[in-house]
Amino acid sequence: MQAEQLKKTLDAILLSAEKPLPVDKLIQYFRPEDVVNSNDIREALTTLEEETRERGFELVRTASGYRYKTREEYKQWVSRHWEEKPKKYSRALLETLALIVYRQPITRAEIEEIRGVAVSSHIIKTLQEREWIRIIGHKEVPGKPAMFGTTRQFLDYFNLKTLNEMPPLAEIQDIDKLYPELDFKPQNNEDNKEQEEQQNSRASEQ
Amino acid sequence: MQAEQLKKTLDAILLSAEKPLPVDKLIQYFRPEDVVNSNDIREALTTLEEETRERGFELVRTASGYRYKTREEYKQWVSRHWEEKPKKYSRALLETLALIVYRQPITRAEIEEIRGVAVSSHIIKTLQEREWIRIIGHKEVPGKPAMFGTTRQFLDYFNLKTLNEMPPLAEIQDIDKLYPELDFKPQNNEDNKEQEEQQNSRASEQ
Amino acid sequence: MHSHPPKQAELPFAIVEGKPVSTPPEDLYIPPQALEVFLDTFEGPLDLLLYLIKRQNLDILDIPIAEVTRQYMEYVEMMRTIKLDLAAEYLVMAALLAEIKSRMLLPRHEETEDEDDPRAELVRRLQEYERFKQAAENIDELPRDRRDHWSSNVEAVREQKETPQPDVELHEILLAFKDILMRADMSISHEIQRESLSVRERMSNMLALLKTDSFVEFHSLFTLEEGRMGVVVTMIALLELLKEKLADIVQSEPYAPIYIQAAQQATD
C-alpha cells in the first residue's frame, strides 16, 4: 500500500475508533496483500501527527495505544456537548432494562426475542456506562454471547436492598393501584390502541 | 474570536459531537464575549472542509447539520472495528421504507395495498425504533389509522440533506397509450384519473 | 375484491391478442426444501407475478394472462402442499387472475365497449409495486452510516464536570415491563412468573463470583446467616446455573469436596 493511502486509511481508522489502538492492533486492520508492516504504520502515524498540528484535535499516544483527542485548549467549548438538559430515556431502553432486571442473566438475543426487535448497541452501552448493568458471564452457545445482570449501583439508585424488593409480577399487572398518585389512564386490553399511541409518543420524546 | 481559533474550536466540537450540528446549534457553543456570528461559522466551516480534502475523513452536511465522517473508500479497513457484519435489511423492510419515503403521509393499509401483502408490526416497530419513521398524523377515516412519514434521522443516516436527493421513482407506463390498437374503451375518464394519480404521486415525491 | 373460486383457472387456455398461448409449461419442479427457501424470496403475490413475467421476458403491459395464471397456480399449488400457512394474499390473487382470465375469454360485444382491458388494474398494480421494489433497492444502495462510512468518534477532552444523567422512576421500569408482558405470549409471561427474582439475582451474583480457571468450593456459596430461605434460594440458583450449562460441578471422588466453576469456554 502506498504511504499516502496508508496514512489516510489510518486517519479514517483512528477517527472512528472507539478506543485507543496500539500499533499491533492497527496492523490487524490490513490484509496480507496490503503489504503493510509496523514500521510503515509508525511512519504514517508520525506524518499524521505533524499534519494534525494545525487542527482542533491531536494524535495522542497512551499506554493502550493511539487515539485522536480534541485539544485541551478547546475543552470549555467541547464541554458544552453535555450542557443540555439530560434527555429522557427511550422506551426501548426502559424495556431492555426491565427485561434485564426481571430475567437476568439474559443475553442480547434473548432480549431481542422477547421484544421482537433488535436491541441497539447504544442502549446496552448507555446502561453499562450508567453502571446499571454489567456482563456477568457468557452463555455456552455458539458465539458465546454475553449475559447481562443488574449491579449494586442499580439497586442503590432505586433505593433497593435486593432485587426482591422490586414489585412482583402480580403487582405490575395492577400498577395503577401500586402508584395511584400517578393516575394512569385505563390500560386494559381493549385499550391497546391508546397504549400504542402512548408508547409512540414516549418513544419520540427521547 | 480570531478566525484561526474559531476554526480549530469548531473542528474540536464537530469531531467530538455525537450527532450532526447545524449552524444555529454551533453558535450556541460560544459565549457573547467570544463575538462569533453565524457568518463567521459558515466561513470557518468552508475552510475546514477545504483543509480536510487530503484526509481520510470529510466534513459533510446532512439534514440535521454538519458532521465529520470517514471517507467511503476506506470502508473495508474501517469496518474491521466491528467483528459483526453490518446488518442487512430485509426486502420487506426496505420496500415498506421506500413506500413511506415516497408516499408519505401513508397508512399501513395503503402500504399493504401497494405491496400486496400484510406489513408486519415488527417492521413498523423496527423503523420507528431506528427513528427513521414516525407517526405524523391520523387519517380521517373510520379507525383513524396512523399515517407515517420519515424523520430527519432517516436523512442523516443516508447522508441526505432533503428528500429531494432521493433517486426519483421509475415512471409508470400507460397500458392504453402503448397499445392504442387494443382500443378497449373511450379514453377520457380513465385518462383523467390516471393523470390525477400521477400528479398526486409527483406531489408526494417532493 | 372478486371472489371466484380458484378452480376457474382450469378453464381451457385462450388465444390472447390473436396469438396462441405459446410456451409449453416450463420445468416447474423444485424440491420441497428448496421451495421454502425459494418462497421466502418473494414478498407476496405481486412479487411472484413479476418474477414469472420477467423470467420469460414478457411485456408487463401485455401479459399473456392465461399462461401466467397457469404458472402462478402451479406455484400456489406447490406452496399449499408444502406450506399450510400460505398467506391468504396468494389465494386472493389466484382468484383475481382467474377472473381476469375468464373476462378475457368473453367475446367483446358492442355493449361492453366502454369496458377497460380486464388486465389494466392488475398491470397498474404490478407496475406500481415494481417501482417501489426498485426504490427499495435504490435505498439499499445509498451510502449508509456504519456500513459505508463511520461518524467521527474523536475523544472529547472536556472540563471535569458531572454530566447530568436522565432520571428514571422505578414505576417507569415496571410500566415498561408490563408492556412487554402484554405483548409477549402467555407462555413467556408464565415462565417469568415461575422464577422468583431472588433466584435470578442469586444466579447473577454467583456467576460473577465463578471463574473458569479456578474453583469455588460448594459450601462457600452458602451463607448460613441467611437462614433456610437463603440456602434454598442459593441451591435453586445453583441448580439453574447447572441446568443452563453456565456452571460446572466437579467432584474428584465420592465424599471429596465439591467444587463449582464457571462453564468452560470451548474456544480461547
XYZ file of C-alpha atoms in Angstrom:
680
model
C 0.000 0.000 0.000
C 1.300 3.464 -0.870
C 2.393 5.651 2.021
C -0.227 8.258 1.166
C -3.070 5.740 1.090
C -1.880 4.061 4.254
C -1.797 7.382 6.033
C -5.367 8.242 5.025
C -6.621 4.783 5.907
C -5.093 5.081 9.379
C -6.625 8.532 9.634
C -10.081 7.065 8.972
C -9.498 4.182 11.388
C -8.334 6.427 14.228
C -11.097 8.945 13.636
C -13.834 6.337 14.010
C -12.232 4.103 16.646
C -13.955 3.783 19.992
C -10.781 3.186 21.946
C -7.001 3.672 21.713
C -5.281 1.339 19.253
C -1.657 0.199 19.586
C 0.436 -0.492 16.501
C -0.028 -4.245 16.787
C -3.802 -3.776 16.728
C -3.587 -1.293 13.867
C -1.653 -3.753 11.762
C -4.502 -6.218 12.060
C -6.709 -3.869 10.044
C -4.673 -4.704 6.948
C -4.675 -7.798 4.800
C -1.503 -9.510 3.641
C -1.977 -8.124 0.130
C -1.907 -4.579 1.525
C 1.758 -5.236 2.359
C 1.922 -3.067 5.450
C 4.372 -3.578 8.307
C 4.613 -1.929 11.691
C 7.344 0.431 10.538
C 5.115 1.718 7.761
C 2.439 2.296 10.342
C 4.739 4.147 12.717
C 5.917 6.378 9.903
C 2.383 7.114 8.799
C 1.423 7.938 12.389
C 4.293 10.418 12.614
C 3.125 12.100 9.426
C -0.437 12.223 10.700
C 0.766 13.756 13.932
C 2.528 16.509 12.022
C -0.374 17.118 9.696
C -2.752 17.424 12.635
C -0.737 20.200 14.326
C -2.886 22.965 12.905
C -6.189 21.349 13.815
C -8.532 21.287 16.790
C -7.520 17.728 17.660
C -4.300 15.818 18.164
C -2.908 12.320 17.958
C -2.179 11.144 21.480
C -0.299 8.022 22.463
C -1.313 6.482 25.759
C -0.381 3.225 27.422
C -3.069 1.418 25.451
C -2.347 2.954 22.077
C -3.048 5.813 19.708
C -6.164 7.894 19.919
C -7.414 11.133 18.414
C -8.483 13.592 21.085
C -9.706 17.151 20.951
C -7.056 19.592 22.121
C -7.042 20.683 25.727
C -7.403 24.384 24.839
C -10.892 23.869 23.379
C -12.297 21.978 26.310
C -14.510 24.736 27.559
C -16.381 24.744 24.245
C -16.310 20.996 23.751
C -17.778 20.528 27.231
C -20.962 22.177 26.055
C -21.948 18.965 24.317
C -23.107 17.860 27.726
C -24.561 21.063 28.960
C -28.018 20.416 27.608
C -30.620 19.051 29.920
C -30.472 15.312 30.333
C -32.703 13.649 27.832
C -35.325 11.127 28.736
C -34.528 7.508 28.173
C -36.288 5.883 25.274
C -38.991 3.295 25.596
C -36.633 0.757 24.032
C -34.039 1.414 26.719
C -36.504 1.076 29.575
C -37.882 -2.168 28.206
C -34.399 -3.559 27.770
C -33.569 -2.593 31.331
C -36.790 -4.119 32.633
C -36.004 -7.410 30.924
C -32.505 -7.468 32.361
C -33.904 -6.763 35.816
C -36.512 -9.491 35.732
C -34.863 -12.092 33.532
C -31.184 -11.881 34.435
C -28.880 -13.445 33.445
C -30.079 -12.710 29.919
C -28.349 -12.338 26.549
C -28.984 -9.666 23.993
C -30.506 -12.230 21.642
C -32.937 -13.294 24.352
C -33.959 -9.686 24.897
C -34.465 -9.292 21.187
C -36.534 -12.417 21.031
C -38.935 -11.265 23.711
C -39.159 -7.681 22.486
C -39.396 -8.729 18.856
C -36.927 -6.081 17.658
C -33.203 -5.593 17.575
C -31.598 -4.009 20.628
C -29.184 -1.278 19.602
C -25.607 -1.377 20.899
C -26.155 2.177 22.002
C -28.750 1.096 24.560
C -26.527 -1.595 26.039
C -23.652 0.857 26.131
C -25.719 3.548 27.851
C -26.880 1.098 30.506
C -23.339 -0.154 31.030
C -21.922 3.353 31.273
C -24.538 4.216 33.808
C -23.317 1.123 35.650
C -26.795 -0.262 35.991
C -25.993 -3.453 34.112
C -22.855 -5.484 33.611
C -21.701 -8.609 31.874
C -21.879 -11.437 34.369
C -20.799 -14.282 32.143
C -21.015 -15.811 28.730
C -23.576 -18.300 27.595
C -22.340 -21.664 26.413
C -23.863 -21.470 22.965
C -22.206 -20.708 19.634
C -20.822 -17.202 19.630
C -20.595 -17.179 23.442
C -22.877 -14.181 23.857
C -22.528 -12.034 26.967
C -25.166 -12.369 29.640
C -26.272 -9.259 31.451
C -27.358 -8.692 35.005
C -28.033 -5.676 37.194
C -25.481 -4.082 39.504
C -25.386 -2.805 43.033
C -25.428 0.709 41.599
C -28.778 -0.111 40.045
C -30.152 -1.145 43.411
C -28.654 1.942 45.049
C -30.200 4.266 42.514
C -33.646 2.888 43.165
C -33.091 2.569 46.912
C -33.455 -1.173 46.925
C -31.578 -3.524 49.184
C -32.134 -6.533 46.948
C -33.927 -7.218 43.712
C -36.566 -8.938 45.766
C -37.866 -5.529 46.666
C -38.900 -4.997 43.075
C -42.663 -5.392 42.916
C -43.627 -8.922 41.849
C -45.432 -9.556 38.608
C -48.896 -9.685 40.052
C -48.473 -6.145 41.272
C -47.115 -4.970 37.976
C -50.320 -6.077 36.337
C -52.043 -3.786 38.785
C -49.595 -0.965 38.546
C -52.295 1.684 38.715
C -53.068 0.542 42.247
C -49.420 0.482 43.173
C -48.930 4.085 42.215
C -52.393 5.652 42.495
C -50.907 9.122 42.551
C -49.682 8.692 39.008
C -53.224 8.486 37.691
C -52.632 6.164 34.757
C -55.143 6.061 32.025
C -57.100 2.850 31.837
C -54.798 0.370 30.215
C -56.722 -2.844 29.817
C -56.525 -4.896 26.710
C -59.289 -3.118 24.885
C -57.239 -0.001 25.127
C -54.419 -1.365 23.061
C -54.657 1.417 20.582
C -54.325 4.070 23.159
C -51.421 2.282 24.688
C -49.684 2.028 21.395
C -50.064 5.730 20.957
C -48.634 6.376 24.350
C -45.692 4.247 23.517
C -45.123 6.090 20.341
C -45.274 9.446 21.947
C -42.945 8.240 24.628
C -40.518 6.913 22.088
C -40.468 10.215 20.280
C -39.680 12.095 23.437
C -36.180 10.859 23.642
C -12.587 35.281 18.401
C -9.897 35.066 15.770
C -10.761 33.203 12.591
C -7.990 30.672 13.200
C -9.084 29.946 16.755
C -12.736 29.749 15.741
C -11.876 27.244 13.036
C -9.995 24.988 15.412
C -12.672 25.265 18.074
C -15.309 24.207 15.548
C -13.027 21.387 14.458
C -12.855 20.097 18.040
C -16.601 20.495 18.567
C -17.586 18.671 15.381
C -15.083 15.855 15.805
C -16.351 15.007 19.262
C -20.057 15.579 18.633
C -22.398 12.629 18.848
C -24.739 13.922 16.211
C -24.757 16.352 13.293
C -24.839 20.005 14.331
C -26.430 22.812 12.305
C -25.051 26.338 12.334
C -27.678 27.587 14.789
C -26.687 24.863 17.260
C -22.982 25.517 16.701
C -23.406 29.159 17.550
C -24.765 28.198 20.959
C -21.372 26.761 21.859
C -19.981 30.289 22.040
C -20.427 32.921 24.718
C -21.228 36.538 23.949
C -17.635 37.522 24.736
C -16.398 35.159 22.011
C -18.068 37.512 19.492
C -18.952 34.890 16.906
C -21.801 35.162 14.408
C -23.252 32.632 12.023
C -21.356 34.053 9.063
C -18.067 33.556 10.882
C -19.115 29.966 11.495
C -20.045 29.341 7.883
C -16.730 30.723 6.713
C -14.814 28.608 9.182
C -16.723 25.527 8.062
C -15.765 26.204 4.448
C -12.118 26.478 5.452
C -12.343 23.246 7.457
C -13.896 21.495 4.518
C -11.004 22.551 2.295
C -8.374 21.637 4.836
C -9.899 18.193 5.204
C -9.645 17.344 1.488
C -6.406 15.442 1.876
C -7.512 13.425 4.887
C -9.156 10.065 5.435
C -12.353 11.748 6.539
C -14.582 14.531 5.313
C -16.949 17.211 6.549
C -20.470 16.589 5.273
C -23.780 18.316 5.681
C -26.909 16.243 6.221
C -30.465 17.179 7.152
C -29.607 17.952 10.759
C -26.313 19.658 10.179
C -22.574 19.170 9.823
C -20.560 16.187 10.870
C -17.257 14.511 10.177
C -17.282 11.009 8.800
C -14.761 8.623 7.304
C -14.487 8.620 3.526
C -16.206 5.779 1.772
C -13.035 4.499 0.085
C -11.653 3.295 3.409
C -14.724 1.344 4.429
C -13.172 -2.099 4.043
C -10.499 -1.238 6.595
C -12.609 0.841 8.944
C -15.300 -1.827 9.136
C -12.822 -4.063 10.961
C -13.513 -2.143 14.143
C -16.504 -4.405 14.474
C -16.476 -8.112 14.167
C -20.063 -8.411 13.161
C -21.036 -7.588 9.636
C -23.272 -4.584 9.211
C -26.874 -5.612 9.362
C -28.699 -6.303 6.153
C -32.211 -5.052 5.950
C -34.895 -7.354 4.630
C -36.638 -6.583 1.376
C -39.910 -6.284 3.249
C -38.420 -3.591 5.473
C -36.818 -1.744 2.590
C -39.977 -1.834 0.491
C -42.041 -0.562 3.397
C -39.499 2.174 3.959
C -39.492 3.067 0.255
C -43.266 3.479 0.311
C -43.109 5.695 3.370
C -40.306 7.745 1.821
C -42.033 8.375 -1.485
C -45.674 8.310 -0.480
C -45.715 9.953 2.927
C -48.028 10.526 4.677
C -49.139 6.942 4.196
C -51.096 4.484 6.342
C -50.215 0.893 6.922
C -53.251 -0.222 4.905
C -52.069 1.848 1.962
C -48.636 0.253 2.152
C -50.239 -3.162 2.231
C -52.373 -2.358 -0.762
C -49.394 -1.481 -2.932
C -47.173 -4.286 -1.718
C -49.989 -6.808 -1.955
C -49.144 -8.365 1.412
C -49.585 -7.587 5.082
C -46.916 -5.435 6.712
C -45.705 -6.955 9.962
C -45.845 -4.855 13.128
C -42.282 -5.885 13.650
C -41.151 -3.913 10.608
C -43.039 -0.779 11.590
C -41.636 -1.017 15.080
C -38.088 -1.518 13.884
C -38.376 1.504 11.630
C -39.807 3.543 14.480
C -37.123 2.479 16.910
C -34.440 3.336 14.427
C -36.223 6.682 14.324
C -36.416 6.576 10.559
C -40.180 6.924 10.537
C -42.740 8.423 12.851
C -46.449 8.915 13.086
C -47.230 12.276 11.569
C -50.974 12.254 11.971
C -54.091 10.169 11.747
C -56.199 9.709 8.653
C -59.757 10.938 8.854
C -61.336 7.596 8.009
C -63.008 5.057 10.283
C -60.471 3.705 12.773
C -58.305 6.809 12.378
C -55.240 4.873 11.225
C -51.819 6.371 11.850
C -50.042 7.975 8.913
C -46.290 7.554 8.703
C -43.580 9.851 7.447
C -39.789 9.878 7.504
C -37.659 11.721 10.051
C -34.556 13.819 9.971
C -32.646 10.881 11.418
C -33.551 8.922 8.305
C -31.982 11.617 6.144
C -28.930 11.776 8.394
C -28.428 8.049 8.273
C -28.447 8.034 4.496
C -26.452 11.255 4.227
C -29.190 13.305 2.649
C -29.999 16.950 3.168
C -33.560 16.673 1.886
C -35.847 14.001 0.467
C -35.305 15.630 -2.913
C -31.929 13.973 -3.063
C -33.537 10.528 -3.156
C -33.322 8.828 -6.541
C -36.545 9.516 -8.449
C -39.203 6.851 -8.757
C -39.450 4.998 -12.050
C -42.100 6.212 -14.454
C -45.278 4.244 -14.845
C -46.059 3.248 -18.392
C -49.588 3.639 -19.523
C -51.134 0.464 -20.838
C -53.612 2.280 -23.084
C -51.171 4.669 -24.665
C -48.677 1.977 -25.569
C -51.231 -0.269 -27.162
C -53.643 2.079 -28.885
C -54.631 -0.698 -31.257
C -56.307 -2.515 -28.428
C -58.696 0.360 -28.145
C -60.701 -1.087 -25.322
C -62.563 1.991 -24.297
C -63.159 5.667 -24.655
C -60.108 7.225 -23.108
C -61.331 10.332 -21.366
C -62.496 9.191 -17.930
C -59.648 6.884 -17.296
C -57.094 9.352 -18.517
C -58.222 11.979 -16.129
C -57.943 9.608 -13.281
C -54.528 8.450 -14.322
C -53.279 11.987 -14.694
C -54.569 12.916 -11.337
C -52.813 9.980 -9.816
C -49.580 10.884 -11.446
C -49.867 14.380 -10.108
C -50.513 13.091 -6.663
C -47.572 10.817 -6.775
C -45.397 13.623 -8.011
C -46.580 15.867 -5.233
C -45.693 13.326 -2.628
C -42.332 12.746 -4.168
C -41.166 16.231 -3.260
C -62.320 -7.986 -4.309
C -63.959 -10.562 -6.519
C -64.052 -13.995 -5.126
C -64.335 -16.508 -7.882
C -63.047 -19.823 -6.720
C -59.557 -20.624 -7.964
C -60.836 -23.668 -9.857
C -61.847 -21.333 -12.679
C -58.176 -21.201 -13.552
C -58.593 -24.634 -15.007
C -60.605 -23.270 -17.917
C -59.041 -24.038 -21.285
C -56.336 -21.661 -22.401
C -57.301 -18.860 -24.670
C -55.935 -17.234 -27.753
C -54.631 -13.983 -26.361
C -54.323 -10.903 -28.560
C -54.550 -13.038 -31.649
C -51.613 -15.181 -30.604
C -51.985 -18.672 -29.282
C -50.539 -19.257 -25.864
C -47.085 -20.279 -26.896
C -44.610 -21.708 -24.421
C -45.203 -25.164 -23.045
C -45.036 -25.329 -19.262
C -41.516 -24.724 -18.107
C -39.873 -27.081 -15.748
C -41.528 -26.058 -12.532
C -40.328 -28.847 -10.315
C -38.479 -27.627 -7.261
C -37.570 -29.918 -4.390
C -39.680 -29.173 -1.309
C -36.791 -27.944 0.846
C -35.658 -25.638 -1.890
C -39.174 -24.398 -2.388
C -39.382 -22.997 1.116
C -36.220 -21.044 0.593
C -37.491 -20.013 -2.789
C -40.794 -18.876 -1.303
C -39.055 -16.711 1.227
C -37.541 -14.771 -1.608
C -40.953 -13.494 -2.675
C -42.514 -10.548 -0.989
C -46.025 -11.596 -1.919
C -48.220 -12.402 -4.910
C -47.275 -9.284 -6.859
C -43.621 -10.113 -6.439
C -44.200 -13.676 -7.599
C -46.169 -12.485 -10.633
C -43.433 -10.024 -11.534
C -40.930 -12.835 -11.308
C -42.965 -15.027 -13.647
C -43.299 -12.193 -16.123
C -39.655 -11.098 -16.018
C -38.315 -14.614 -16.152
C -39.847 -15.082 -19.561
C -39.178 -11.568 -20.807
C -42.881 -10.977 -21.164
C -44.194 -7.485 -21.684
C -45.732 -6.276 -18.475
C -48.219 -4.217 -20.476
C -49.402 -7.201 -22.465
C -49.322 -10.165 -20.154
C -50.455 -13.480 -21.653
C -52.834 -13.846 -18.784
C -53.811 -17.465 -19.326
C -50.220 -18.634 -19.353
C -49.197 -16.533 -16.377
C -52.263 -17.649 -14.470
C -51.433 -21.268 -15.122
C -47.887 -20.871 -13.892
C -48.977 -18.856 -10.904
C -51.459 -21.547 -9.963
C -48.790 -24.200 -10.197
C -46.643 -22.297 -7.756
C -49.552 -21.707 -5.415
C -50.455 -25.383 -5.523
C -46.895 -26.335 -4.695
C -46.818 -23.882 -1.857
C -50.047 -25.224 -0.483
C -48.863 -28.799 -0.498
C -45.792 -27.845 1.484
C -46.684 -24.818 3.497
C -50.052 -24.867 5.133
C -49.887 -21.281 6.228
C -49.662 -19.793 2.762
C -50.565 -16.141 3.067
C -54.166 -15.506 2.113
C -52.997 -12.822 -0.286
C -51.736 -15.501 -2.656
C -55.175 -17.058 -2.872
C -56.859 -13.715 -3.362
C -54.511 -13.103 -6.263
C -55.277 -16.540 -7.690
C -58.961 -15.683 -7.670
C -58.281 -12.344 -9.302
C -56.201 -13.927 -12.061
C -58.891 -16.498 -12.708
C -61.433 -13.765 -13.001
C -59.346 -11.694 -15.375
C -58.764 -14.753 -17.490
C -62.439 -15.518 -17.751
C -63.195 -11.924 -18.659
C -60.568 -12.040 -21.386
C -62.356 -15.042 -22.810
C -65.680 -13.287 -23.077
C -66.445 -12.124 -26.593
C -66.438 -8.360 -26.626
C -69.848 -7.051 -27.592
C -70.812 -3.574 -28.596
C -72.317 -3.018 -25.175
C -69.131 -3.849 -23.402
C -67.092 -1.432 -25.456
C -66.721 1.003 -22.602
C -65.093 -1.697 -20.576
C -61.468 -1.445 -19.625
C -58.898 -4.080 -20.527
C -59.554 -6.606 -17.772
C -55.831 -6.640 -17.135
C -55.477 -2.886 -16.740
C -55.885 -2.768 -12.979
C -53.524 -5.676 -12.445
C -50.932 -4.128 -14.739
C -51.230 -0.872 -12.859
C -50.676 -2.620 -9.548
C -47.759 -4.623 -10.877
C -46.058 -1.525 -12.183
C -46.756 0.377 -9.019
C -45.288 -2.422 -6.974
C -42.323 -2.747 -9.294
C -41.309 0.881 -8.931
C -41.235 0.607 -5.153
C -39.362 -2.632 -5.376
C -36.807 -0.714 -7.414
C -36.912 2.209 -4.973
C -36.195 -0.193 -2.119
C -33.126 -1.465 -3.962
C -32.005 2.107 -4.529
C -32.330 2.895 -0.846
C -30.275 -0.169 -0.028
C -27.506 1.130 -2.260
C -27.315 4.584 -0.702
C -24.096 5.046 1.263
C -25.069 4.261 4.795
C -23.800 5.103 8.215
C -21.871 2.236 9.827
C -21.747 0.234 6.606
C -20.037 2.561 4.149
C -18.778 5.250 6.468
C -18.472 5.935 10.162
C -19.025 9.083 12.139
C -16.054 10.572 13.902
C -15.531 9.285 17.374
C -12.739 11.559 18.483
C -12.461 11.601 22.249
C -13.654 14.825 23.778
C -11.206 16.367 26.193
C -13.504 18.270 28.474
C -13.759 20.075 31.735
C -14.274 17.963 34.809
C -17.923 18.314 35.484
C -20.670 16.000 36.455
C -22.662 15.137 33.398
C -26.355 15.095 34.066
C -27.989 11.722 33.538
C -31.662 11.206 32.908
C -33.727 10.463 35.956
C -35.722 7.274 35.973
C -38.535 6.405 38.339
C -38.974 2.820 39.404
C -42.505 2.776 38.089
C -41.215 3.557 34.604
C -39.358 0.259 34.580
C -42.405 -1.544 35.873
C -44.529 0.078 33.231
C -42.081 -0.924 30.549
C -42.093 -4.484 31.799
C -45.857 -4.540 31.952
C -45.967 -3.516 28.306
C -43.609 -6.320 27.397
C -45.773 -8.782 29.269
C -48.825 -7.611 27.447
C -47.106 -8.024 24.124
C -45.388 -11.302 24.861
C -47.143 -14.647 24.629
C -48.819 -16.071 27.656
C -46.179 -18.781 27.646
C -43.437 -16.274 28.159
C -45.224 -14.488 30.963
C -45.860 -17.771 32.730
C -42.235 -18.564 32.511
C -41.373 -15.223 34.011
C -43.839 -15.740 36.807
C -42.369 -19.066 37.756
C -38.949 -17.845 38.650
C -38.597 -15.712 41.686
C -36.428 -12.661 41.461
C -34.240 -13.641 44.348
C -33.171 -16.754 42.457
C -32.391 -14.698 39.385
C -30.383 -12.241 41.426
C -28.520 -15.035 43.159
C -27.724 -16.573 39.767
C -26.199 -13.278 38.650
C -24.149 -12.884 41.812
C -22.958 -16.454 41.680
C -21.958 -16.188 38.046
C -19.970 -13.063 38.779
C -18.186 -14.964 41.524
C -17.363 -18.036 39.479
C -14.344 -18.155 37.244
C -13.379 -20.589 34.537
C -9.829 -21.016 35.717
C -10.377 -21.626 39.389
C -12.810 -23.487 41.569
C -15.109 -22.262 44.271
C -15.976 -24.646 46.992
C -19.585 -25.685 47.117
C -20.037 -24.834 50.792
C -18.624 -21.355 50.402
C -21.527 -20.412 48.152
C -23.924 -20.627 51.049
C -24.347 -18.048 53.753
C -25.906 -19.788 56.709
C -26.881 -16.499 58.322
C -29.460 -16.121 55.583
C -31.413 -18.933 57.130
C -33.302 -21.712 55.455
C -34.836 -19.499 52.746
C -31.471 -18.082 51.781
C -29.898 -21.506 51.478
C -32.779 -22.771 49.389
C -32.540 -19.772 47.082
C -28.817 -20.329 46.645
C -29.368 -24.003 45.927
C -32.064 -23.298 43.339
C -29.874 -20.659 41.732
C -27.005 -23.128 41.528
C -29.226 -25.800 40.025
C -30.497 -23.275 37.479
C -26.938 -22.392 36.505
C -26.084 -26.057 36.098
C -29.232 -26.659 34.117
C -28.471 -23.767 31.800
C -24.910 -25.088 31.484
C -23.478 -21.871 32.821
C -21.596 -23.608 35.594
C -19.873 -26.953 36.051
C -19.815 -29.032 39.177
C -16.742 -31.104 39.939
C -16.062 -33.824 42.484
C -12.880 -35.847 42.155
C -14.112 -38.884 44.148
C -17.048 -39.809 46.358
C -17.234 -37.709 49.528
C -14.495 -35.410 48.257
C -15.229 -31.711 48.399
C -17.493 -30.447 45.650
C -16.258 -27.575 43.556
C -18.072 -25.220 41.243
C -16.574 -23.328 38.332
C -17.931 -21.258 35.503
C -18.637 -23.349 32.421
C -15.544 -23.896 30.304
C -15.310 -21.815 27.213
C -14.854 -24.152 24.292
C -12.608 -21.742 22.432
C -9.915 -19.326 23.600
